Tab-separated table of C-alpha atoms (C1' of nucleotides) in Angstrom:
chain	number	residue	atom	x	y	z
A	1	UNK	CA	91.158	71.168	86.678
A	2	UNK	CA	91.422	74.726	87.297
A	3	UNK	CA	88.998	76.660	87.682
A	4	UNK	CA	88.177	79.980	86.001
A	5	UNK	CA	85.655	82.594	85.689
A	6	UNK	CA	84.334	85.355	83.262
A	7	UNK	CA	84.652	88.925	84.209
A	8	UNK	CA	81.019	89.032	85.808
A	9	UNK	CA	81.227	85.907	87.550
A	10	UNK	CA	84.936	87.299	89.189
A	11	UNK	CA	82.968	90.598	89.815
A	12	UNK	CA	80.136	88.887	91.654
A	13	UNK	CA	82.681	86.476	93.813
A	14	UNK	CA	85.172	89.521	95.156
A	15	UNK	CA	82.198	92.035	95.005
A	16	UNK	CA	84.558	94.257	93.394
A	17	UNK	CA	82.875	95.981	90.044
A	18	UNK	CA	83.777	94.926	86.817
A	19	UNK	CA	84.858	98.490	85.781
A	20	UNK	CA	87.124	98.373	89.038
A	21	UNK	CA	88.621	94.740	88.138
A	22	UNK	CA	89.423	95.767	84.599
A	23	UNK	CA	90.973	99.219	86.172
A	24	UNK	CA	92.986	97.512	88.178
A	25	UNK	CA	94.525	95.605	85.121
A	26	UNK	CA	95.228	98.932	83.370
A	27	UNK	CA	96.848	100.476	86.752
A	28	UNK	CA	99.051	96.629	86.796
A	29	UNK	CA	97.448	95.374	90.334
A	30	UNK	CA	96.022	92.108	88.016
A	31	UNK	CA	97.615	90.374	85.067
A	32	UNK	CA	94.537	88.083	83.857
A	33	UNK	CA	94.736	85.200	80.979
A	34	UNK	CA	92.773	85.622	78.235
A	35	UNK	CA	90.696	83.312	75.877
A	36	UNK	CA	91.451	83.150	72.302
A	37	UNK	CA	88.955	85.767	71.857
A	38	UNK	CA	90.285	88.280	74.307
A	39	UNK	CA	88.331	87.445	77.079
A	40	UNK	CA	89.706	87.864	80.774
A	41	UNK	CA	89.066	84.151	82.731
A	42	UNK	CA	90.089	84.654	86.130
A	43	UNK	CA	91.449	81.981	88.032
A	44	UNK	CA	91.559	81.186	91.928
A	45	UNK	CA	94.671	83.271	92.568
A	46	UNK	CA	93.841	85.916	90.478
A	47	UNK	CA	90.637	86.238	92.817
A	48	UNK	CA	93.267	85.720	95.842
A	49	UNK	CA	94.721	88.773	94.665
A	50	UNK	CA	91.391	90.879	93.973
A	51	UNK	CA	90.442	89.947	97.934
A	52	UNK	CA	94.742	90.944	99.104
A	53	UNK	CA	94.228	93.557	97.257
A	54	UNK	CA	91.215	95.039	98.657
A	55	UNK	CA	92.725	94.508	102.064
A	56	UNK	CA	95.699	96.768	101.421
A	57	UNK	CA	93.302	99.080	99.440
A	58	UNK	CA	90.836	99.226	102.651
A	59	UNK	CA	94.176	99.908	105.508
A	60	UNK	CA	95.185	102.722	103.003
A	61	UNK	CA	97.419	101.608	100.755
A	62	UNK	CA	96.879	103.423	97.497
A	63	UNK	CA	96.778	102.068	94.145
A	64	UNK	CA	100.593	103.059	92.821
A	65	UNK	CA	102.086	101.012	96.248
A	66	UNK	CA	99.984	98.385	95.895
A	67	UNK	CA	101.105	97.828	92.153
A	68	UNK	CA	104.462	98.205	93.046
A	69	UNK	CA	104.030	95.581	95.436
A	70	UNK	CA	102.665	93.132	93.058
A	71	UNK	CA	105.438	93.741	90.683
A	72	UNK	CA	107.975	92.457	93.310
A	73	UNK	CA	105.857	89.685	93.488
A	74	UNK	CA	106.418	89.071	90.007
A	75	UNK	CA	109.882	89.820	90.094
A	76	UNK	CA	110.275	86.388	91.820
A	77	UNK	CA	111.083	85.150	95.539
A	78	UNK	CA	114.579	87.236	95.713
A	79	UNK	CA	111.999	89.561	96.150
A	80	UNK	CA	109.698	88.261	99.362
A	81	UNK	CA	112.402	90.221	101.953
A	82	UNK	CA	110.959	93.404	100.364
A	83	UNK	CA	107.763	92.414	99.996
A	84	UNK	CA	107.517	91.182	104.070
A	85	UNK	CA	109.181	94.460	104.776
A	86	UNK	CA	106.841	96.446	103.074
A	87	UNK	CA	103.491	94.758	104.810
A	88	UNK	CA	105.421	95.212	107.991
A	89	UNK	CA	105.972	98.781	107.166
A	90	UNK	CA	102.523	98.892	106.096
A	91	UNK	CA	101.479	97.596	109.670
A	92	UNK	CA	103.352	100.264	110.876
A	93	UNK	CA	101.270	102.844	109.622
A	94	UNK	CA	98.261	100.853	110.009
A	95	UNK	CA	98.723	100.713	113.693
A	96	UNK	CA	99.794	104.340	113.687
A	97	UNK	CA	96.297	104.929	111.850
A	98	UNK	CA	94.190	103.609	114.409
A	99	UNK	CA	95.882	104.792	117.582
A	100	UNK	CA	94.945	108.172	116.273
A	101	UNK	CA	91.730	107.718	115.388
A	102	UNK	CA	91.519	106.526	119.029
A	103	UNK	CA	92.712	109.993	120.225
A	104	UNK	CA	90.096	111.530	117.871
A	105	UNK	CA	87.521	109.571	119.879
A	106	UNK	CA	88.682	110.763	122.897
A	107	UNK	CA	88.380	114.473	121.746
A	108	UNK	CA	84.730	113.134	120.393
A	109	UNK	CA	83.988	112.207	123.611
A	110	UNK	CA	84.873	115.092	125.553
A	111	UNK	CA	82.770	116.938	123.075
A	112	UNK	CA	80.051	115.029	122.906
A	113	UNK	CA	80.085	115.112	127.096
A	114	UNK	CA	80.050	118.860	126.976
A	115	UNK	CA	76.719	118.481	124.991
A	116	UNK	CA	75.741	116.795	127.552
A	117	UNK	CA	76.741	119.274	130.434
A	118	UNK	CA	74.841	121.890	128.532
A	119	UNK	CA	71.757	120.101	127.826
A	120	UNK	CA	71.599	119.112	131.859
A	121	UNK	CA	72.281	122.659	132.462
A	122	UNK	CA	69.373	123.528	130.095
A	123	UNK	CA	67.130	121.036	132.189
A	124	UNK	CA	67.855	123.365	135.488
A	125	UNK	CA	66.810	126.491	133.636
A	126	UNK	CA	64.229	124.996	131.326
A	127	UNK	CA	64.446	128.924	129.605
A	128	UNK	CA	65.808	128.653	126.130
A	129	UNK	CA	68.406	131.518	126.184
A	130	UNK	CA	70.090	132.463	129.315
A	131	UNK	CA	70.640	136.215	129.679
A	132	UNK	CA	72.450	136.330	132.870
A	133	UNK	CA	74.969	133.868	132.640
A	134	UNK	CA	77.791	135.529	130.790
A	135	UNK	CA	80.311	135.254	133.509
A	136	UNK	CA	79.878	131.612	133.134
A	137	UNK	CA	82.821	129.943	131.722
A	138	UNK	CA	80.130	127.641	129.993
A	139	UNK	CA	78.738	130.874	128.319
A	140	UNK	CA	77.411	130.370	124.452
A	141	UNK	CA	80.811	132.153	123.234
A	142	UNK	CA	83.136	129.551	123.620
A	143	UNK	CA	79.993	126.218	123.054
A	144	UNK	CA	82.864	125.017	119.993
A	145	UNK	CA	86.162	126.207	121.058
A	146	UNK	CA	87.838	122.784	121.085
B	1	UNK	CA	89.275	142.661	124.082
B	2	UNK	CA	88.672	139.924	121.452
B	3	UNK	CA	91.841	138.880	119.479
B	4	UNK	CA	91.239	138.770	115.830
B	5	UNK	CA	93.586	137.454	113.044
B	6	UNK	CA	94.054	137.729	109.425
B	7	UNK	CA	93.883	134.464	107.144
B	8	UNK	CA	97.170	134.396	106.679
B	9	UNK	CA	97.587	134.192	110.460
B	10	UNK	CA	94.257	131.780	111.191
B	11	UNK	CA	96.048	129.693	108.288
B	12	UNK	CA	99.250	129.334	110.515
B	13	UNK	CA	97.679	129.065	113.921
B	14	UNK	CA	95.388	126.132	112.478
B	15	UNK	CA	97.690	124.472	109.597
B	16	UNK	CA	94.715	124.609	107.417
B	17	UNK	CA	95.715	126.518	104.200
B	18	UNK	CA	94.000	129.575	102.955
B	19	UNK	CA	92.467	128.346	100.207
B	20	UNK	CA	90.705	125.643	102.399
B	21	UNK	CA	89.796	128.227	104.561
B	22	UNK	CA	88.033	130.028	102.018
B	23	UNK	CA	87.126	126.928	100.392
B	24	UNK	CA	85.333	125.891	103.953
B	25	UNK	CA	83.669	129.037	104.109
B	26	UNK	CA	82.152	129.201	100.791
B	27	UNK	CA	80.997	125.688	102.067
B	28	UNK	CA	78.993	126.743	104.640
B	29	UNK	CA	81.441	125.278	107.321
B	30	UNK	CA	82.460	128.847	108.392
B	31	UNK	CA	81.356	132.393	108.511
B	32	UNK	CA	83.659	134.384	109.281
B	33	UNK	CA	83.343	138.227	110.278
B	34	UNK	CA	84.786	141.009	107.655
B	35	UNK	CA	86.633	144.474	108.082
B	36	UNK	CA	84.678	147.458	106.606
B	37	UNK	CA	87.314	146.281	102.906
B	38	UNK	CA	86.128	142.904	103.570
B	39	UNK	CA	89.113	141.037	104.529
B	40	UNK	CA	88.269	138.280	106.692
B	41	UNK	CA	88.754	138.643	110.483
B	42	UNK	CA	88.716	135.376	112.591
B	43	UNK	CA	88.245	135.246	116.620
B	44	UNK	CA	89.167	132.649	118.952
B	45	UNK	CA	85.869	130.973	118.323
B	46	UNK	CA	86.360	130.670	114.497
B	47	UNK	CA	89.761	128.957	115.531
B	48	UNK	CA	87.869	126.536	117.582
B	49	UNK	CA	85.452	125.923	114.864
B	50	UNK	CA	87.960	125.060	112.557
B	51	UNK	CA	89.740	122.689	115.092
B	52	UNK	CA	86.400	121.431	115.677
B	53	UNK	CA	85.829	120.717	111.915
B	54	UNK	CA	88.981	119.003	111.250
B	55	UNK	CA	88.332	116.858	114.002
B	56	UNK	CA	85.035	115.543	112.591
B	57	UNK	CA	87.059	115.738	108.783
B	58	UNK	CA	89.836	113.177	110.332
B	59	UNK	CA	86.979	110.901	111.777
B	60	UNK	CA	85.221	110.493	108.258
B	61	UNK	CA	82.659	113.136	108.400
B	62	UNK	CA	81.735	114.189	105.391
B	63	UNK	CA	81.690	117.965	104.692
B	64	UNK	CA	78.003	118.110	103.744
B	65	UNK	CA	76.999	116.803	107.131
B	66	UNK	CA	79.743	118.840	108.937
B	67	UNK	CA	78.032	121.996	107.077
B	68	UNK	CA	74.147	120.270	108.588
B	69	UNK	CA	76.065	120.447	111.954
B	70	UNK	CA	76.930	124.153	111.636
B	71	UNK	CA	73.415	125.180	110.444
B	72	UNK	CA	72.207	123.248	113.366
B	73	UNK	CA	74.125	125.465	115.458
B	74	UNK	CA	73.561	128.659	113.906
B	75	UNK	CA	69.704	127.779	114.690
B	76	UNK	CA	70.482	127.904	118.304
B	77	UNK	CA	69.842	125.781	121.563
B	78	UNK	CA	66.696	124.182	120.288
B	79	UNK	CA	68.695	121.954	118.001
B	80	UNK	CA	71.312	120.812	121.006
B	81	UNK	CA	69.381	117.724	121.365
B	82	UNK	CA	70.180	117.143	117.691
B	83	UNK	CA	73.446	117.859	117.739
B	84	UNK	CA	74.605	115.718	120.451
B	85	UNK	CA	72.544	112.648	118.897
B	86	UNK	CA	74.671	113.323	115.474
B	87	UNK	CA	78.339	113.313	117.283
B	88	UNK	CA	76.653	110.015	118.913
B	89	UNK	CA	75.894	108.663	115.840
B	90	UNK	CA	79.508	109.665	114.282
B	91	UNK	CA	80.900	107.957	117.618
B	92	UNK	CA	78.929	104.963	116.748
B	93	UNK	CA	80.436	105.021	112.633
B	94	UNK	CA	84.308	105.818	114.475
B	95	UNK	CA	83.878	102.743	116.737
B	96	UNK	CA	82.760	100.506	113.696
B	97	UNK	CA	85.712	101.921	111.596
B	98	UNK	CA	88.429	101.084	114.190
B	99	UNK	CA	87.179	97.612	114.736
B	100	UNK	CA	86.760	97.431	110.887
B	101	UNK	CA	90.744	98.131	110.886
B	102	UNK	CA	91.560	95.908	113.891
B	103	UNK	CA	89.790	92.728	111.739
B	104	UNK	CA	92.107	94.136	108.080
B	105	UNK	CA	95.025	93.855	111.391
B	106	UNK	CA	94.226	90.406	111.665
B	107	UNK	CA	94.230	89.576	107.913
B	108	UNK	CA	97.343	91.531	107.551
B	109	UNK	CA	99.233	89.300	109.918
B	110	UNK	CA	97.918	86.294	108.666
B	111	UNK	CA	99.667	87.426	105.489
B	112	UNK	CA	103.209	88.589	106.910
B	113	UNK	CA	103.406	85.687	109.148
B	114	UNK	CA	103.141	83.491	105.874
B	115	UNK	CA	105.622	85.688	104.508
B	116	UNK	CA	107.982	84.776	107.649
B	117	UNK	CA	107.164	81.273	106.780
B	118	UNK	CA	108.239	81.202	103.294
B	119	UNK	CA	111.106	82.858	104.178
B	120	UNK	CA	112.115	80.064	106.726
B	121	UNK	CA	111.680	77.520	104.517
B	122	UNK	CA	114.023	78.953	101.564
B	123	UNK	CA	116.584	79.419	104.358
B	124	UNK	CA	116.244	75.649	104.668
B	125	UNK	CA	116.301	75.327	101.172
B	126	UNK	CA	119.273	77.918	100.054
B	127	UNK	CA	117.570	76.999	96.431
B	128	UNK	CA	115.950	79.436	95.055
B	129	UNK	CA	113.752	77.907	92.593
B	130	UNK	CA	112.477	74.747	94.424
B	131	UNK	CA	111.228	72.568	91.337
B	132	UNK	CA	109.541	69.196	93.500
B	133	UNK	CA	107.540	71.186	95.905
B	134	UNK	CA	104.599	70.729	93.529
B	135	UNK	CA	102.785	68.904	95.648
B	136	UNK	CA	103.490	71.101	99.322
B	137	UNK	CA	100.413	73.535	99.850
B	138	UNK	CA	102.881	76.060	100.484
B	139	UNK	CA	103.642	76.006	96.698
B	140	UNK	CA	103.983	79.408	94.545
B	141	UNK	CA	100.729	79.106	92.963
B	142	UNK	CA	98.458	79.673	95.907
B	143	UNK	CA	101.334	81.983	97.359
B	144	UNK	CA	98.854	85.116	97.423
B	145	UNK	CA	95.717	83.605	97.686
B	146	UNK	CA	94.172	85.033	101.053
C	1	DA	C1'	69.849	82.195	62.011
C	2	DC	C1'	69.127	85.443	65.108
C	3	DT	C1'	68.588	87.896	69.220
C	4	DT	C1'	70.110	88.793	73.826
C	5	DG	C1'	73.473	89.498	76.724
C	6	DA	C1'	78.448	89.449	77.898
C	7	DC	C1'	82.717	90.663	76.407
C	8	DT	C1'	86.411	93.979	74.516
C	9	DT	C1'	88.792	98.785	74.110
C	10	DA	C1'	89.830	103.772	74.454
C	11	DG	C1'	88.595	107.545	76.353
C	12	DA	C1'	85.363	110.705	78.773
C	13	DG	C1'	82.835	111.871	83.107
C	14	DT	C1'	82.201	111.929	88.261
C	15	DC	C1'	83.067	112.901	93.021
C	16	DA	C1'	85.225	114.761	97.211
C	17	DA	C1'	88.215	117.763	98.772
C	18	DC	C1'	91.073	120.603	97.790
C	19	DT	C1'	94.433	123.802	95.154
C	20	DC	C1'	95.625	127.242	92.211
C	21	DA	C1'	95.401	131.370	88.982
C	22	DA	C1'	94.170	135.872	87.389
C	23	DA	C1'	92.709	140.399	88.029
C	24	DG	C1'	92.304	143.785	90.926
C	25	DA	C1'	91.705	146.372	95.700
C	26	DT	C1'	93.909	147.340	100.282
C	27	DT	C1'	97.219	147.463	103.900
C	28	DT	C1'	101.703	147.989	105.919
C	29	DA	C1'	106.755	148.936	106.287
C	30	DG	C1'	110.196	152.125	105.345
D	1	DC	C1'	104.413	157.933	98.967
D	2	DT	C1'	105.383	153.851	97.068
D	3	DA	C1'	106.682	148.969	96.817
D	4	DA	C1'	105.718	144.593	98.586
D	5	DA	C1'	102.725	141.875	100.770
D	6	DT	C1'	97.853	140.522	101.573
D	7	DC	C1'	93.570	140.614	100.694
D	8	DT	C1'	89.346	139.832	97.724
D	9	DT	C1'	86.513	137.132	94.039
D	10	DT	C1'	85.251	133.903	90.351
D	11	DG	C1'	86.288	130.148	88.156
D	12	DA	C1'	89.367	126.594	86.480
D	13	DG	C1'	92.629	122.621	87.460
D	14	DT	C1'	94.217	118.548	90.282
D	15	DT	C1'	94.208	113.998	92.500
D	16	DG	C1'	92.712	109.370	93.526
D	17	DA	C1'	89.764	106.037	92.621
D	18	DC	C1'	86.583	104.896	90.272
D	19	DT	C1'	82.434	104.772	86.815
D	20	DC	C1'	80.442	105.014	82.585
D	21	DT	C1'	79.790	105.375	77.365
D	22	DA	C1'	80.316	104.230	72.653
D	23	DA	C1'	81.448	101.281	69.160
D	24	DG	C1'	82.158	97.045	68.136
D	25	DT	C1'	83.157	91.577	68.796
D	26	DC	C1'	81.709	87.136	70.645
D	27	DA	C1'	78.836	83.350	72.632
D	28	DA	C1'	74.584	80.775	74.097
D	29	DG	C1'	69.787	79.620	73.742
D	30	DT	C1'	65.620	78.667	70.793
DNA sequence: ACTTGACTTAGAGTCAACTCAAAGATTTAG
DNA sequence: CTAAATCTTTGAGTTGACTCTAAGTCAAGT
């Protein structure tokens, strides 16, 4: 009725490594049932947790948070305030994240327009190094001053 | 004419520690001018170099390729053209990273708006361990499959 | 029955990017 | 002039997240 998988047939599904699934048992992100030989089988929500776990794992979430978070989940539903408040924290940051990498592309781009500035300049003069041109404020001196 | 500072002081200006500093150097990110007992001596440019490289650091550029940048620029105007196309390319790799995040976004708010949900219905419930919800798809066993 | 391949574990190795330590020379403040 | 602070170098240690190895057990096909 359920369904379960071996070790390499989760790894293939969740494209996650088996090294990487079997570390992630040892740091406690996944408890996996085993056969009566020891051998993981991995059911549907286990691979619902590999892929929920990636996603926290891939907005920056590191390892230790992520297990903690999985041991309130464990802990039972008294827990799901803290666990809601913790994604929602986690969104937090994620959103925090990303509106600076936007600034960082903005400072990219004004870079990346200077280059351009020069190499039109560079057009004009077609001579490779300008001799005359040091009281330019676009002078070679200050090309990577940010 | 042209301010100069110690480490210690290029360390505080630029919140990049001294050992990194060093560490950068020996890297090939840096090269920075000595006094005749070799203590290191960085200008205004350095300064902006190291802004520079802690931009492209924060927007996932390797170090390797941040050191292929410098050489670039060490080998003079000839290589502008290069340049500019690499910062385009990083541009390119920042804009695929932030809509990367914005899709994890979406998945995370999948997931706390089902947390919202569960929490609604166990105010509705007051129970805490609902027994005959076996059959609900909201049930605990697919609670973290994504 | 036997070989091939998958599974297990504990523990070692890798990688990027620092981060620190030790030993010793130099600079600066009083 | 000397003590404290700073500087240098080489090389080792740290952290996070894997990634792999070795030694051995288990299972499936012919």
């Amino acid at each position: 009725m359920v369904n379960t998988y071996s070790i390499q047939q989760a790894s293939t599904i969740t494209q996650v490594s088996k090294h990487t699934l079997r570390y992630y048992e040892r740091e406690g992100l996944l408890t996996i049932a085993r056969t009566a030989s020891g051998h993981r089988r991995y059911t549907d929500d286990d691979l619902g947790w590999v892929r929920f776990i990636m996603l926290l794992k891939r907005t920056n979430m590191p390892l230790p948070e992520i297990a903690r978070f999985v041991r309130l989940e464990k802990d039972g539903h008294d827990t799901i305030n803290k666990r809601r408040t913790m994604l929602e924290e986690h969104r937090i940051a994620l959103t925090a994240h990303i509106a600076q990498l936007h600034t960082y592309m903005d400072a990219l781009d004004t870079k990346i327009d200077y280059y351009s500035d020069v190499n039109n300049e560079l057009l004009d003069c077609v001579q490779d190094k300008v001799i005359e041109s040091n009281t330019s404020t676009n002078g070679k001196r200050n090309e990577e001053a940010v």
